[in-house]
């Protein structure tokens, strides 16, 4: 019996792989290593494969049968909003096509449990203080659309052949569970600030005239290790054959932090001068995106343990342990 972690060599996936290995589980990682790194997965078996590439369905089916896979955790996807706007069909091919191959292989080999990396991007710009899972999903970019379609695909497979699935809607993931598993991409606020500081530049704030207390955008930052634990909680939930009451879950803390607070915390933790440059607003940024985590607390029994300072401190430690930058 083994768990198949697709995209397990990436930033979040590698955290889940390490937790599974620590529990003594047999883990197979499928990853195309386009952004992941083989040295992040410990003694898990690596199968190098692009799930959206030619022949992927058959290769996945073979892995599932040979390794007696009982559950799939599917991280592998493209995840850059701007890129998704510029190259929508490529996002559909990768994210939707890749998932279709995974689901087809699961159906063919009789694997019925699936945990899927969804995103707060499915919501778009919900006009609420706290986003619950019942808010209308109106994604505003192809990336968010591919994640919402992914959820629909799994709901269809549940009806058709009994897939047992959970979609975890990640909010703003940052930090590291271990110094060697930091976020290698410089694409989000925390690594972007760290990158600027390392180059001797000032951090940038994209807009300080938003209708928020300090004028900068507010997000719900989640520690990547907490997020990894949410996957284990979801795996427990899917075990057995009891009815699944819910399928999609916000993974968040319920607390917002502003861009300025994040940068100031980084200054406090690192001792560096973090005086920012104020830039123009970045198109498409909602002023505030904070989630109600009540459903995941109640149904999966999961709660975030870490708050902003832990997140930033662990990101700083991992950054210093670098360099392993991509993007
Ligand atoms: N920001 C800055 N300066 C920087 C980098 C970011 O001010 O150097 C700001 C952004 O404008 C935004 C906030 O920091 O207000 C957070 O930005 P990120 O890019 O880190 O994260 P987003 O909230 O924009 O994006 C995240 C995920 C996406 C997901 C999106 C919507 O990274 O995958 O939430 O849910 F699509």
mmCIF file of N, CA and C in Angstrom, residues 83-213:
data_model
loop_
_atom_site.group_PDB
_atom_site.id
_atom_site.type_symbol
_atom_site.label_atom_id
_atom_site.label_comp_id
_atom_site.label_asym_id
_atom_site.label_seq_id
_atom_site.Cartn_x
_atom_site.Cartn_y
_atom_site.Cartn_z
ATOM 1 N N UNK A 83 0.870 34.599 -15.632
ATOM 2 C CA UNK A 83 1.196 33.673 -16.720
ATOM 3 C C UNK A 83 -0.084 33.023 -17.264
ATOM 4 N N UNK A 84 -1.015 32.734 -16.361
ATOM 5 C CA UNK A 84 -2.257 32.077 -16.787
ATOM 6 C C UNK A 84 -3.101 33.002 -17.659
ATOM 7 N N UNK A 85 -2.999 34.302 -17.410
ATOM 8 C CA UNK A 85 -3.734 35.270 -18.233
ATOM 9 C C UNK A 85 -3.084 35.344 -19.618
ATOM 10 N N UNK A 86 -1.762 35.274 -19.644
ATOM 11 C CA UNK A 86 -1.030 35.371 -20.918
ATOM 12 C C UNK A 86 -1.126 34.087 -21.740
ATOM 13 N N UNK A 87 -1.197 32.930 -21.047
ATOM 14 C CA UNK A 87 -1.158 31.643 -21.757
ATOM 15 C C UNK A 87 -2.284 30.729 -21.269
ATOM 16 N N UNK A 88 -3.550 31.155 -21.470
ATOM 17 C CA UNK A 88 -4.652 30.384 -20.883
ATOM 18 C C UNK A 88 -4.717 28.945 -21.362
ATOM 19 N N UNK A 89 -4.521 28.717 -22.664
ATOM 20 C CA UNK A 89 -4.675 27.341 -23.151
ATOM 21 C C UNK A 89 -3.612 26.425 -22.536
ATOM 22 N N UNK A 90 -2.434 26.973 -22.325
ATOM 23 C CA UNK A 90 -1.352 26.191 -21.711
ATOM 24 C C UNK A 90 -1.746 25.813 -20.278
ATOM 25 N N UNK A 91 -2.419 26.734 -19.594
ATOM 26 C CA UNK A 91 -2.895 26.419 -18.245
ATOM 27 C C UNK A 91 -3.960 25.337 -18.286
ATOM 28 N N UNK A 92 -4.866 25.435 -19.246
ATOM 29 C CA UNK A 92 -5.887 24.378 -19.352
ATOM 30 C C UNK A 92 -5.249 23.026 -19.677
ATOM 31 N N UNK A 93 -4.298 23.055 -20.605
ATOM 32 C CA UNK A 93 -3.638 21.790 -20.969
ATOM 33 C C UNK A 93 -2.955 21.166 -19.751
ATOM 34 N N UNK A 94 -2.250 21.986 -19.005
ATOM 35 C CA UNK A 94 -1.492 21.457 -17.869
ATOM 36 C C UNK A 94 -2.388 21.103 -16.689
ATOM 37 N N UNK A 95 -3.170 22.072 -16.239
ATOM 38 C CA UNK A 95 -3.895 21.867 -14.985
ATOM 39 C C UNK A 95 -5.133 20.993 -15.166
ATOM 40 N N UNK A 96 -5.902 21.271 -16.198
ATOM 41 C CA UNK A 96 -7.110 20.477 -16.418
ATOM 42 C C UNK A 96 -6.747 19.151 -17.100
ATOM 43 N N UNK A 97 -5.891 19.246 -18.130
ATOM 44 C CA UNK A 97 -5.465 18.024 -18.829
ATOM 45 C C UNK A 97 -4.719 17.076 -17.901
ATOM 46 N N UNK A 98 -3.826 17.617 -17.095
ATOM 47 C CA UNK A 98 -3.065 16.784 -16.154
ATOM 48 C C UNK A 98 -3.991 16.084 -15.174
ATOM 49 N N UNK A 99 -4.943 16.819 -14.640
ATOM 50 C CA UNK A 99 -5.882 16.217 -13.689
ATOM 51 C C UNK A 99 -6.737 15.146 -14.370
ATOM 52 N N UNK A 100 -7.143 15.399 -15.600
ATOM 53 C CA UNK A 100 -7.945 14.399 -16.329
ATOM 54 C C UNK A 100 -7.155 13.097 -16.468
ATOM 55 N N UNK A 101 -5.880 13.196 -16.775
ATOM 56 C CA UNK A 101 -5.049 11.986 -16.878
ATOM 57 C C UNK A 101 -4.963 11.256 -15.540
ATOM 58 N N UNK A 102 -4.800 12.021 -14.476
ATOM 59 C CA UNK A 102 -4.692 11.407 -13.146
ATOM 60 C C UNK A 102 -6.011 10.694 -12.798
ATOM 61 N N UNK A 103 -7.124 11.369 -13.031
ATOM 62 C CA UNK A 103 -8.424 10.775 -12.679
ATOM 63 C C UNK A 103 -8.725 9.543 -13.544
ATOM 64 N N UNK A 104 -8.362 9.624 -14.813
ATOM 65 C CA UNK A 104 -8.593 8.471 -15.695
ATOM 66 C C UNK A 104 -7.770 7.269 -15.230
ATOM 67 N N UNK A 105 -6.533 7.526 -14.833
ATOM 68 C CA UNK A 105 -5.676 6.433 -14.338
ATOM 69 C C UNK A 105 -6.222 5.872 -13.031
ATOM 70 N N UNK A 106 -6.747 6.733 -12.185
ATOM 71 C CA UNK A 106 -7.326 6.265 -10.924
ATOM 72 C C UNK A 106 -8.551 5.389 -11.192
ATOM 73 N N UNK A 107 -9.398 5.853 -12.091
ATOM 74 C CA UNK A 107 -10.605 5.075 -12.410
ATOM 75 C C UNK A 107 -10.222 3.694 -12.953
ATOM 76 N N UNK A 108 -9.237 3.698 -13.865
ATOM 77 C CA UNK A 108 -8.833 2.435 -14.495
ATOM 78 C C UNK A 108 -8.184 1.474 -13.500
ATOM 79 N N UNK A 109 -7.479 2.016 -12.515
ATOM 80 C CA UNK A 109 -6.771 1.117 -11.598
ATOM 81 C C UNK A 109 -7.478 0.968 -10.250
ATOM 82 N N UNK A 110 -8.641 1.587 -10.128
ATOM 83 C CA UNK A 110 -9.452 1.378 -8.924
ATOM 84 C C UNK A 110 -8.970 2.128 -7.699
ATOM 85 N N UNK A 111 -8.249 3.235 -7.915
ATOM 86 C CA UNK A 111 -7.834 4.073 -6.766
ATOM 87 C C UNK A 111 -8.936 5.107 -6.540
ATOM 88 N N UNK A 112 -9.458 5.167 -5.325
ATOM 89 C CA UNK A 112 -10.665 5.997 -5.130
ATOM 90 C C UNK A 112 -10.465 7.225 -4.249
ATOM 91 N N UNK A 113 -9.245 7.415 -3.693
ATOM 92 C CA UNK A 113 -9.098 8.554 -2.782
ATOM 93 C C UNK A 113 -8.161 9.608 -3.369
ATOM 94 N N UNK A 114 -8.608 10.869 -3.306
ATOM 95 C CA UNK A 114 -7.883 11.946 -3.978
ATOM 96 C C UNK A 114 -7.930 13.241 -3.170
ATOM 97 N N UNK A 115 -6.760 13.795 -2.900
ATOM 98 C CA UNK A 115 -6.682 15.113 -2.267
ATOM 99 C C UNK A 115 -6.087 16.060 -3.292
ATOM 100 N N UNK A 116 -6.787 17.156 -3.526
ATOM 101 C CA UNK A 116 -6.461 18.053 -4.633
ATOM 102 C C UNK A 116 -6.090 19.431 -4.113
ATOM 103 N N UNK A 117 -5.017 19.986 -4.680
ATOM 104 C CA UNK A 117 -4.605 21.351 -4.329
ATOM 105 C C UNK A 117 -5.475 22.345 -5.064
ATOM 106 N N UNK A 118 -6.446 22.893 -4.361
ATOM 107 C CA UNK A 118 -7.231 23.975 -4.942
ATOM 108 C C UNK A 118 -6.660 25.289 -4.410
ATOM 109 N N UNK A 119 -7.391 26.356 -4.593
ATOM 110 C CA UNK A 119 -6.804 27.669 -4.278
ATOM 111 C C UNK A 119 -7.882 28.660 -3.911
ATOM 112 N N UNK A 120 -7.494 29.645 -3.110
ATOM 113 C CA UNK A 120 -8.374 30.784 -2.839
ATOM 114 C C UNK A 120 -8.707 31.509 -4.147
ATOM 115 N N UNK A 121 -7.915 31.260 -5.182
ATOM 116 C CA UNK A 121 -8.169 31.901 -6.476
ATOM 117 C C UNK A 121 -9.520 31.490 -7.066
ATOM 118 N N UNK A 122 -10.139 30.420 -6.566
ATOM 119 C CA UNK A 122 -11.463 30.037 -7.093
ATOM 120 C C UNK A 122 -12.514 31.089 -6.725
ATOM 121 N N UNK A 123 -12.253 31.866 -5.672
ATOM 122 C CA UNK A 123 -13.262 32.820 -5.208
ATOM 123 C C UNK A 123 -13.259 34.130 -5.989
ATOM 124 N N UNK A 124 -12.113 34.485 -6.558
ATOM 125 C CA UNK A 124 -12.016 35.793 -7.215
ATOM 126 C C UNK A 124 -11.949 36.894 -6.184
ATOM 127 N N UNK A 125 -12.878 37.820 -6.251
ATOM 128 C CA UNK A 125 -12.881 38.950 -5.306
ATOM 129 C C UNK A 125 -14.177 38.954 -4.519
ATOM 130 N N UNK A 126 -14.362 38.030 -3.610
ATOM 131 C CA UNK A 126 -15.642 37.951 -2.902
ATOM 132 C C UNK A 126 -15.854 39.168 -1.996
ATOM 133 N N UNK A 127 -17.055 39.748 -2.044
ATOM 134 C CA UNK A 127 -17.296 40.988 -1.292
ATOM 135 C C UNK A 127 -17.675 40.713 0.164
ATOM 136 N N UNK A 128 -16.839 39.968 0.871
ATOM 137 C CA UNK A 128 -17.147 39.596 2.256
ATOM 138 C C UNK A 128 -15.896 39.779 3.118
ATOM 139 N N UNK A 129 -16.104 39.952 4.399
ATOM 140 C CA UNK A 129 -14.982 40.082 5.343
ATOM 141 C C UNK A 129 -14.236 38.765 5.493
ATOM 142 N N UNK A 130 -15.028 37.692 5.658
ATOM 143 C CA UNK A 130 -14.448 36.363 5.843
ATOM 144 C C UNK A 130 -15.032 35.441 4.785
ATOM 145 N N UNK A 131 -14.164 34.812 4.013
ATOM 146 C CA UNK A 131 -14.610 33.966 2.911
ATOM 147 C C UNK A 131 -14.955 32.572 3.458
ATOM 148 N N UNK A 132 -16.197 32.170 3.286
ATOM 149 C CA UNK A 132 -16.565 30.788 3.610
ATOM 150 C C UNK A 132 -16.628 30.004 2.304
ATOM 151 N N UNK A 133 -16.688 28.703 2.417
ATOM 152 C CA UNK A 133 -16.712 27.860 1.211
ATOM 153 C C UNK A 133 -18.015 28.022 0.438
ATOM 154 N N UNK A 134 -19.028 28.625 1.070
ATOM 155 C CA UNK A 134 -20.321 28.779 0.391
ATOM 156 C C UNK A 134 -20.422 30.047 -0.449
ATOM 157 N N UNK A 135 -19.409 30.899 -0.330
ATOM 158 C CA UNK A 135 -19.384 32.109 -1.160
ATOM 159 C C UNK A 135 -19.361 31.693 -2.634
ATOM 160 N N UNK A 136 -20.017 32.481 -3.481
ATOM 161 C CA UNK A 136 -19.997 32.178 -4.928
ATOM 162 C C UNK A 136 -18.568 32.167 -5.453
ATOM 163 N N UNK A 137 -18.259 31.160 -6.234
ATOM 164 C CA UNK A 137 -16.923 31.091 -6.838
ATOM 165 C C UNK A 137 -16.938 31.827 -8.165
ATOM 166 N N UNK A 138 -16.201 32.922 -8.247
ATOM 167 C CA UNK A 138 -16.118 33.681 -9.499
ATOM 168 C C UNK A 138 -14.668 34.027 -9.784
ATOM 169 N N UNK A 139 -13.898 33.015 -10.194
ATOM 170 C CA UNK A 139 -12.483 33.272 -10.436
ATOM 171 C C UNK A 139 -12.286 34.364 -11.475
ATOM 172 N N UNK A 140 -11.218 35.124 -11.328
ATOM 173 C CA UNK A 140 -10.985 36.253 -12.244
ATOM 174 C C UNK A 140 -9.767 36.029 -13.125
ATOM 175 N N UNK A 141 -9.266 34.803 -13.162
ATOM 176 C CA UNK A 141 -8.147 34.514 -14.074
ATOM 177 C C UNK A 141 -8.168 33.020 -14.400
ATOM 178 N N UNK A 142 -7.502 32.642 -15.508
ATOM 179 C CA UNK A 142 -7.513 31.227 -15.917
ATOM 180 C C UNK A 142 -6.948 30.290 -14.848
ATOM 181 N N UNK A 143 -5.961 30.744 -14.076
ATOM 182 C CA UNK A 143 -5.439 29.875 -13.012
ATOM 183 C C UNK A 143 -6.573 29.460 -12.072
ATOM 184 N N UNK A 144 -7.305 30.459 -11.566
ATOM 185 C CA UNK A 144 -8.413 30.155 -10.649
ATOM 186 C C UNK A 144 -9.475 29.296 -11.325
ATOM 187 N N UNK A 145 -9.703 29.550 -12.612
ATOM 188 C CA UNK A 145 -10.692 28.753 -13.350
ATOM 189 C C UNK A 145 -10.272 27.294 -13.425
ATOM 190 N N UNK A 146 -8.979 27.056 -13.671
ATOM 191 C CA UNK A 146 -8.544 25.645 -13.777
ATOM 192 C C UNK A 146 -8.738 24.921 -12.439
ATOM 193 N N UNK A 147 -8.575 25.642 -11.335
ATOM 194 C CA UNK A 147 -8.753 25.008 -10.021
ATOM 195 C C UNK A 147 -10.227 24.710 -9.760
ATOM 196 N N UNK A 148 -11.088 25.637 -10.150
ATOM 197 C CA UNK A 148 -12.529 25.411 -9.955
ATOM 198 C C UNK A 148 -13.007 24.259 -10.845
ATOM 199 N N UNK A 149 -12.535 24.233 -12.064
ATOM 200 C CA UNK A 149 -12.896 23.126 -12.967
ATOM 201 C C UNK A 149 -12.413 21.802 -12.374
ATOM 202 N N UNK A 150 -11.237 21.824 -11.774
ATOM 203 C CA UNK A 150 -10.710 20.617 -11.119
ATOM 204 C C UNK A 150 -11.688 20.097 -10.070
ATOM 205 N N UNK A 151 -12.226 21.001 -9.281
ATOM 206 C CA UNK A 151 -13.204 20.583 -8.257
ATOM 207 C C UNK A 151 -14.440 19.979 -8.928
ATOM 208 N N UNK A 152 -14.898 20.603 -10.010
ATOM 209 C CA UNK A 152 -16.075 20.068 -10.720
ATOM 210 C C UNK A 152 -15.791 18.675 -11.286
ATOM 211 N N UNK A 153 -14.584 18.520 -11.828
ATOM 212 C CA UNK A 153 -14.235 17.215 -12.407
ATOM 213 C C UNK A 153 -14.305 16.119 -11.340
ATOM 214 N N UNK A 154 -13.801 16.439 -10.171
ATOM 215 C CA UNK A 154 -13.798 15.419 -9.115
ATOM 216 C C UNK A 154 -15.218 15.129 -8.629
ATOM 217 N N UNK A 155 -16.055 16.174 -8.575
ATOM 218 C CA UNK A 155 -17.457 15.948 -8.180
ATOM 219 C C UNK A 155 -18.140 15.035 -9.208
ATOM 220 N N UNK A 156 -17.827 15.239 -10.474
ATOM 221 C CA UNK A 156 -18.404 14.378 -11.526
ATOM 222 C C UNK A 156 -17.922 12.933 -11.363
ATOM 223 N N UNK A 157 -16.650 12.775 -11.051
ATOM 224 C CA UNK A 157 -16.103 11.416 -10.872
ATOM 225 C C UNK A 157 -16.690 10.751 -9.630
ATOM 226 N N UNK A 158 -16.988 11.545 -8.637
ATOM 227 C CA UNK A 158 -17.638 10.973 -7.452
ATOM 228 C C UNK A 158 -18.993 10.372 -7.845
ATOM 229 N N UNK A 159 -19.773 11.146 -8.590
ATOM 230 C CA UNK A 159 -21.089 10.666 -9.017
ATOM 231 C C UNK A 159 -20.963 9.448 -9.923
ATOM 232 N N UNK A 160 -19.989 9.475 -10.817
ATOM 233 C CA UNK A 160 -19.892 8.426 -11.835
ATOM 234 C C UNK A 160 -19.284 7.132 -11.301
ATOM 235 N N UNK A 161 -18.220 7.230 -10.520
ATOM 236 C CA UNK A 161 -17.553 5.981 -10.123
ATOM 237 C C UNK A 161 -17.062 5.957 -8.684
ATOM 238 N N UNK A 162 -17.629 6.872 -7.877
ATOM 239 C CA UNK A 162 -17.377 6.758 -6.440
ATOM 240 C C UNK A 162 -16.063 7.321 -5.950
ATOM 241 N N UNK A 163 -15.497 8.298 -6.687
ATOM 242 C CA UNK A 163 -14.278 8.948 -6.188
ATOM 243 C C UNK A 163 -14.559 9.572 -4.821
ATOM 244 N N UNK A 164 -13.630 9.368 -3.902
ATOM 245 C CA UNK A 164 -13.710 10.045 -2.594
ATOM 246 C C UNK A 164 -12.665 11.149 -2.604
ATOM 247 N N UNK A 165 -13.099 12.397 -2.568
ATOM 248 C CA UNK A 165 -12.152 13.485 -2.796
ATOM 249 C C UNK A 165 -12.317 14.636 -1.812
ATOM 250 N N UNK A 166 -11.216 15.353 -1.655
ATOM 251 C CA UNK A 166 -11.237 16.604 -0.900
ATOM 252 C C UNK A 166 -10.410 17.620 -1.664
ATOM 253 N N UNK A 167 -10.930 18.831 -1.795
ATOM 254 C CA UNK A 167 -10.196 19.930 -2.433
ATOM 255 C C UNK A 167 -9.817 20.937 -1.358
ATOM 256 N N UNK A 168 -8.524 21.174 -1.234
ATOM 257 C CA UNK A 168 -8.060 22.116 -0.215
ATOM 258 C C UNK A 168 -7.792 23.462 -0.892
ATOM 259 N N UNK A 169 -8.540 24.459 -0.466
ATOM 260 C CA UNK A 169 -8.390 25.793 -1.064
ATOM 261 C C UNK A 169 -7.378 26.576 -0.244
ATOM 262 N N UNK A 170 -6.152 26.569 -0.763
ATOM 263 C CA UNK A 170 -5.056 27.221 -0.038
ATOM 264 C C UNK A 170 -5.209 28.732 -0.099
ATOM 265 N N UNK A 171 -4.947 29.390 1.013
ATOM 266 C CA UNK A 171 -4.811 30.841 1.009
ATOM 267 C C UNK A 171 -3.315 31.170 0.805
ATOM 268 N N UNK A 172 -2.752 32.137 1.489
ATOM 269 C CA UNK A 172 -1.386 32.548 1.123
ATOM 270 C C UNK A 172 -0.339 31.740 1.885
ATOM 271 N N UNK A 173 0.258 30.817 1.185
ATOM 272 C CA UNK A 173 1.180 29.861 1.803
ATOM 273 C C UNK A 173 2.583 30.466 1.882
ATOM 274 N N UNK A 174 3.222 30.319 3.036
ATOM 275 C CA UNK A 174 4.594 30.832 3.186
ATOM 276 C C UNK A 174 5.288 30.076 4.314
ATOM 277 N N UNK A 175 6.575 30.364 4.479
ATOM 278 C CA UNK A 175 7.347 29.724 5.545
ATOM 279 C C UNK A 175 7.951 28.410 5.101
ATOM 280 N N UNK A 176 8.527 27.698 6.071
ATOM 281 C CA UNK A 176 9.078 26.370 5.779
ATOM 282 C C UNK A 176 8.995 25.536 7.053
ATOM 283 N N UNK A 177 8.770 24.245 6.862
ATOM 284 C CA UNK A 177 8.712 23.335 8.000
ATOM 285 C C UNK A 177 10.101 22.903 8.428
ATOM 286 N N UNK A 178 11.028 22.898 7.466
ATOM 287 C CA UNK A 178 12.430 22.554 7.695
ATOM 288 C C UNK A 178 13.254 23.518 6.846
ATOM 289 N N UNK A 179 14.431 23.912 7.326
ATOM 290 C CA UNK A 179 15.193 24.924 6.578
ATOM 291 C C UNK A 179 15.541 24.504 5.153
ATOM 292 N N UNK A 180 15.622 23.197 4.895
ATOM 293 C CA UNK A 180 15.968 22.777 3.524
ATOM 294 C C UNK A 180 14.744 22.705 2.607
ATOM 295 N N UNK A 181 13.560 23.031 3.128
ATOM 296 C CA UNK A 181 12.359 22.950 2.278
ATOM 297 C C UNK A 181 11.700 24.315 2.082
ATOM 298 N N UNK A 182 12.517 25.360 2.045
ATOM 299 C CA UNK A 182 11.964 26.692 1.796
ATOM 300 C C UNK A 182 11.368 26.808 0.404
ATOM 301 N N UNK A 183 10.578 27.847 0.207
ATOM 302 C CA UNK A 183 9.967 28.095 -1.103
ATOM 303 C C UNK A 183 11.068 28.520 -2.069
ATOM 304 N N UNK A 184 11.355 27.702 -3.097
ATOM 305 C CA UNK A 184 12.461 28.040 -3.996
ATOM 306 C C UNK A 184 12.085 29.076 -5.048
ATOM 307 N N UNK A 185 10.804 29.409 -5.139
ATOM 308 C CA UNK A 185 10.385 30.344 -6.191
ATOM 309 C C UNK A 185 10.264 31.755 -5.623
ATOM 310 N N UNK A 186 10.635 32.722 -6.442
ATOM 311 C CA UNK A 186 10.505 34.114 -6.003
ATOM 312 C C UNK A 186 9.288 34.697 -6.714
ATOM 313 N N UNK A 187 8.124 34.299 -6.240
ATOM 314 C CA UNK A 187 6.886 34.664 -6.923
ATOM 315 C C UNK A 187 5.851 35.281 -6.003
ATOM 316 N N UNK A 188 6.027 35.122 -4.699
ATOM 317 C CA UNK A 188 5.046 35.648 -3.748
ATOM 318 C C UNK A 188 5.706 36.648 -2.805
ATOM 319 N N UNK A 189 4.872 37.321 -2.039
ATOM 320 C CA UNK A 189 5.356 38.448 -1.236
ATOM 321 C C UNK A 189 6.607 38.116 -0.408
ATOM 322 N N UNK A 190 6.557 37.065 0.410
ATOM 323 C CA UNK A 190 7.676 36.830 1.342
ATOM 324 C C UNK A 190 8.987 36.578 0.591
ATOM 325 N N UNK A 191 9.038 35.622 -0.344
ATOM 326 C CA UNK A 191 10.305 35.463 -1.076
ATOM 327 C C UNK A 191 10.680 36.670 -1.910
ATOM 328 N N UNK A 192 9.684 37.402 -2.412
ATOM 329 C CA UNK A 192 10.026 38.594 -3.216
ATOM 330 C C UNK A 192 10.700 39.655 -2.352
ATOM 331 N N UNK A 193 10.227 39.808 -1.136
ATOM 332 C CA UNK A 193 10.859 40.770 -0.227
ATOM 333 C C UNK A 193 12.265 40.286 0.136
ATOM 334 N N UNK A 194 12.387 39.008 0.451
ATOM 335 C CA UNK A 194 13.704 38.457 0.805
ATOM 336 C C UNK A 194 14.693 38.623 -0.346
ATOM 337 N N UNK A 195 14.214 38.395 -1.533
ATOM 338 C CA UNK A 195 15.062 38.509 -2.722
ATOM 339 C C UNK A 195 15.557 39.949 -2.899
ATOM 340 N N UNK A 196 14.646 40.896 -2.726
ATOM 341 C CA UNK A 196 15.043 42.304 -2.852
ATOM 342 C C UNK A 196 16.095 42.656 -1.800
ATOM 343 N N UNK A 197 15.843 42.214 -0.573
ATOM 344 C CA UNK A 197 16.773 42.547 0.515
ATOM 345 C C UNK A 197 18.151 41.954 0.241
ATOM 346 N N UNK A 198 18.164 40.735 -0.265
ATOM 347 C CA UNK A 198 19.443 40.084 -0.547
ATOM 348 C C UNK A 198 20.249 40.851 -1.597
ATOM 349 N N UNK A 199 19.529 41.447 -2.521
ATOM 350 C CA UNK A 199 20.214 42.223 -3.572
ATOM 351 C C UNK A 199 20.572 43.629 -3.118
ATOM 352 N N UNK A 200 20.207 43.961 -1.880
ATOM 353 C CA UNK A 200 20.479 45.302 -1.384
ATOM 354 C C UNK A 200 19.451 46.320 -1.838
ATOM 355 N N UNK A 201 18.302 45.822 -2.343
ATOM 356 C CA UNK A 201 17.230 46.719 -2.776
ATOM 357 C C UNK A 201 16.167 46.824 -1.686
ATOM 358 N N UNK A 202 15.326 47.830 -1.827
ATOM 359 C CA UNK A 202 14.226 47.958 -0.876
ATOM 360 C C UNK A 202 13.056 47.066 -1.282
ATOM 361 N N UNK A 203 12.330 46.518 -0.305
ATOM 362 C CA UNK A 203 11.113 45.775 -0.655
ATOM 363 C C UNK A 203 10.117 46.715 -1.334
ATOM 364 N N UNK A 204 9.245 46.099 -2.137
ATOM 365 C CA UNK A 204 8.228 46.902 -2.823
ATOM 366 C C UNK A 204 6.860 46.629 -2.218
ATOM 367 N N UNK A 205 6.085 47.684 -2.070
ATOM 368 C CA UNK A 205 4.676 47.522 -1.705
ATOM 369 C C UNK A 205 3.858 47.968 -2.910
ATOM 370 N N UNK A 206 3.045 47.053 -3.411
ATOM 371 C CA UNK A 206 2.222 47.383 -4.581
ATOM 372 C C UNK A 206 0.921 48.047 -4.124
ATOM 373 N N UNK A 207 1.007 49.321 -3.843
ATOM 374 C CA UNK A 207 -0.185 50.101 -3.484
ATOM 375 C C UNK A 207 -0.360 50.233 -1.983
ATOM 376 N N UNK A 208 -0.440 51.500 -1.521
ATOM 377 C CA UNK A 208 -0.727 51.710 -0.087
ATOM 378 C C UNK A 208 -1.941 52.613 0.089
ATOM 379 N N UNK A 209 -2.807 52.587 -0.954
ATOM 380 C CA UNK A 209 -4.018 53.412 -0.876
ATOM 381 C C UNK A 209 -5.278 52.553 -0.959
ATOM 382 N N UNK A 210 -5.178 51.337 -0.472
ATOM 383 C CA UNK A 210 -6.355 50.446 -0.427
ATOM 384 C C UNK A 210 -7.213 50.796 0.797
ATOM 385 N N UNK A 211 -8.487 50.449 0.744
ATOM 386 C CA UNK A 211 -9.360 50.734 1.895
ATOM 387 C C UNK A 211 -9.142 49.740 3.039
ATOM 388 N N UNK A 212 -7.941 49.717 3.572
ATOM 389 C CA UNK A 212 -7.584 48.844 4.700
ATOM 390 C C UNK A 212 -6.923 49.732 5.760
ATOM 391 N N UNK A 213 -6.791 49.268 6.987
ATOM 392 C CA UNK A 213 -6.273 50.145 8.049
ATOM 393 C C UNK A 213 -4.939 50.809 7.721
#
